[in-house]
Coordinates of N, CA and C in Angstrom, one line a residue:
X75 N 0.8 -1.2 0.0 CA 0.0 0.0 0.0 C 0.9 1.2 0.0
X76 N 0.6 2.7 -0.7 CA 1.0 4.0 -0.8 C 1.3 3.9 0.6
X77 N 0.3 4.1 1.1 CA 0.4 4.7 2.9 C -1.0 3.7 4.0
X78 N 0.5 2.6 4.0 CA 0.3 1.4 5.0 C -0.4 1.8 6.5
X79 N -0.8 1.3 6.7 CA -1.2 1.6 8.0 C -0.1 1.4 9.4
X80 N 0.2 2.5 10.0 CA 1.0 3.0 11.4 C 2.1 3.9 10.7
X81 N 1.8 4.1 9.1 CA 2.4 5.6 9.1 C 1.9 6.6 9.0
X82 N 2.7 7.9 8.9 CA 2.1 9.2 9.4 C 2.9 10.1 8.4
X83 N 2.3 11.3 8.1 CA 2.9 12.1 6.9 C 2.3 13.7 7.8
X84 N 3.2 14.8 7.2 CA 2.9 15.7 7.7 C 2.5 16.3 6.1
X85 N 1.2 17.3 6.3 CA 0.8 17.9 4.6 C -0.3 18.8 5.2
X86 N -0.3 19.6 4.2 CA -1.4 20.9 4.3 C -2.7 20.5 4.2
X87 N -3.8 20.8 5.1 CA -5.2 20.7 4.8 C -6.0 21.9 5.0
X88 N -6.2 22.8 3.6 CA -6.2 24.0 3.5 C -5.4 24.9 3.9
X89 N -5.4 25.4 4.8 CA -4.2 26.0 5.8 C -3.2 26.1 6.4
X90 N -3.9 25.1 7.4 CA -3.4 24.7 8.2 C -2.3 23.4 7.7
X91 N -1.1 22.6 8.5 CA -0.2 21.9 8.5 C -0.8 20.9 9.2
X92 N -0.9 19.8 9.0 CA -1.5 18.6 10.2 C -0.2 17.3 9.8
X93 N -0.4 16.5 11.0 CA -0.1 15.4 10.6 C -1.0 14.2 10.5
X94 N -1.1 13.4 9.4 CA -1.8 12.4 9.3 C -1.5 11.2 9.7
X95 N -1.8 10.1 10.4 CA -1.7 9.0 10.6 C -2.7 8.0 10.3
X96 N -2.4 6.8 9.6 CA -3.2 5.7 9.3 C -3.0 5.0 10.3
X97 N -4.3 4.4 11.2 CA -4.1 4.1 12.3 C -4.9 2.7 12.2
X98 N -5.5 2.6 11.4 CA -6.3 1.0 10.4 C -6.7 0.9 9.3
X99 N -7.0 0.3 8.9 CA -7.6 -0.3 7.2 C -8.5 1.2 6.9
X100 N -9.3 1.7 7.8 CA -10.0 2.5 7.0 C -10.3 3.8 8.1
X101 N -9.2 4.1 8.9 CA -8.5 4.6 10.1 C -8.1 5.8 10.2
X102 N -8.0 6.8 10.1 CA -7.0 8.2 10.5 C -6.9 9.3 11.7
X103 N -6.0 9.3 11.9 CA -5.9 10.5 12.9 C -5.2 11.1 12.5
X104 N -5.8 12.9 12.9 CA -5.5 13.7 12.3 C -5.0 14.8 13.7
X105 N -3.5 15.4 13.7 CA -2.8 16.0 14.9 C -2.7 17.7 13.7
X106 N -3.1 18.4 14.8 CA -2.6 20.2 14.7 C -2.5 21.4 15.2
X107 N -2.1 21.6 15.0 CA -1.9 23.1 16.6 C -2.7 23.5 16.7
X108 N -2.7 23.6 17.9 CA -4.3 24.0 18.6 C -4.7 25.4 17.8
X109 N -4.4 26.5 17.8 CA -4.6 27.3 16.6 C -5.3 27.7 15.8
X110 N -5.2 26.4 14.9 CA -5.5 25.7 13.9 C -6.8 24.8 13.8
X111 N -7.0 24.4 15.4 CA -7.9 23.2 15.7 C -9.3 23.6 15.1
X112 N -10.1 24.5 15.3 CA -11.5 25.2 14.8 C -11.4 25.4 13.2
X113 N -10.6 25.9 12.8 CA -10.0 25.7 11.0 C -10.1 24.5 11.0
X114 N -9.6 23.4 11.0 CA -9.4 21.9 10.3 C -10.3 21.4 10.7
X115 N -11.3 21.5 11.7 CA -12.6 20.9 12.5 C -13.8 21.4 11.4
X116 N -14.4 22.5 11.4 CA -14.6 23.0 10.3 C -14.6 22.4 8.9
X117 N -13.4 22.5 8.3 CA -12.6 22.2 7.1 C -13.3 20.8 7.1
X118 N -13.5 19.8 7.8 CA -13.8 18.4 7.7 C -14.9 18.3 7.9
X119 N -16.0 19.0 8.6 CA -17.7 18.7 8.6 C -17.5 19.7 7.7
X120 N -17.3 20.7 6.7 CA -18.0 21.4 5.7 C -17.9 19.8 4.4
X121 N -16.5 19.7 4.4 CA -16.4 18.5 3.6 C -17.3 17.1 3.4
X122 N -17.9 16.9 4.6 CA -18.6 15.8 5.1 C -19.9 15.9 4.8
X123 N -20.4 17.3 4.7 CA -21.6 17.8 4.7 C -22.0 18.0 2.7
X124 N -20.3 18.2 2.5 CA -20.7 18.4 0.9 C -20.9 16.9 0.1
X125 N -20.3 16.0 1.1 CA -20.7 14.4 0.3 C -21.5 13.7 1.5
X126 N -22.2 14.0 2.2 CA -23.4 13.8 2.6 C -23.4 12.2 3.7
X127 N -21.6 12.9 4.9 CA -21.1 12.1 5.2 C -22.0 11.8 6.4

């Protein structure tokens, strides 16, 4: 797999810098400076909301 599960990549999500981790098959956690935290929270229920997660 590209990105196996128990690694982790650091990449932009919109803005903000996060780090991603695949943490199981269908799994992720997502780490970011507090900051940041209401931006990327946001950023992911607008997304959720636009495919009707």
């Amino acid at each position: 797999a590209a990105f196996p599960v128990g690694k982790c990549t650091r990449t932009l999500l919109g803005k903000a810098e996060i780090v991603l981790w695949r943490t199981g098959e269908t799994e992720f956690r997502i780490e970011v400076w507090r900051s940041f935290a209401a931006y990327v929270a946001e950023f992911i229920a607008e997304a959720a909301r636009e495919h009707m997660v």
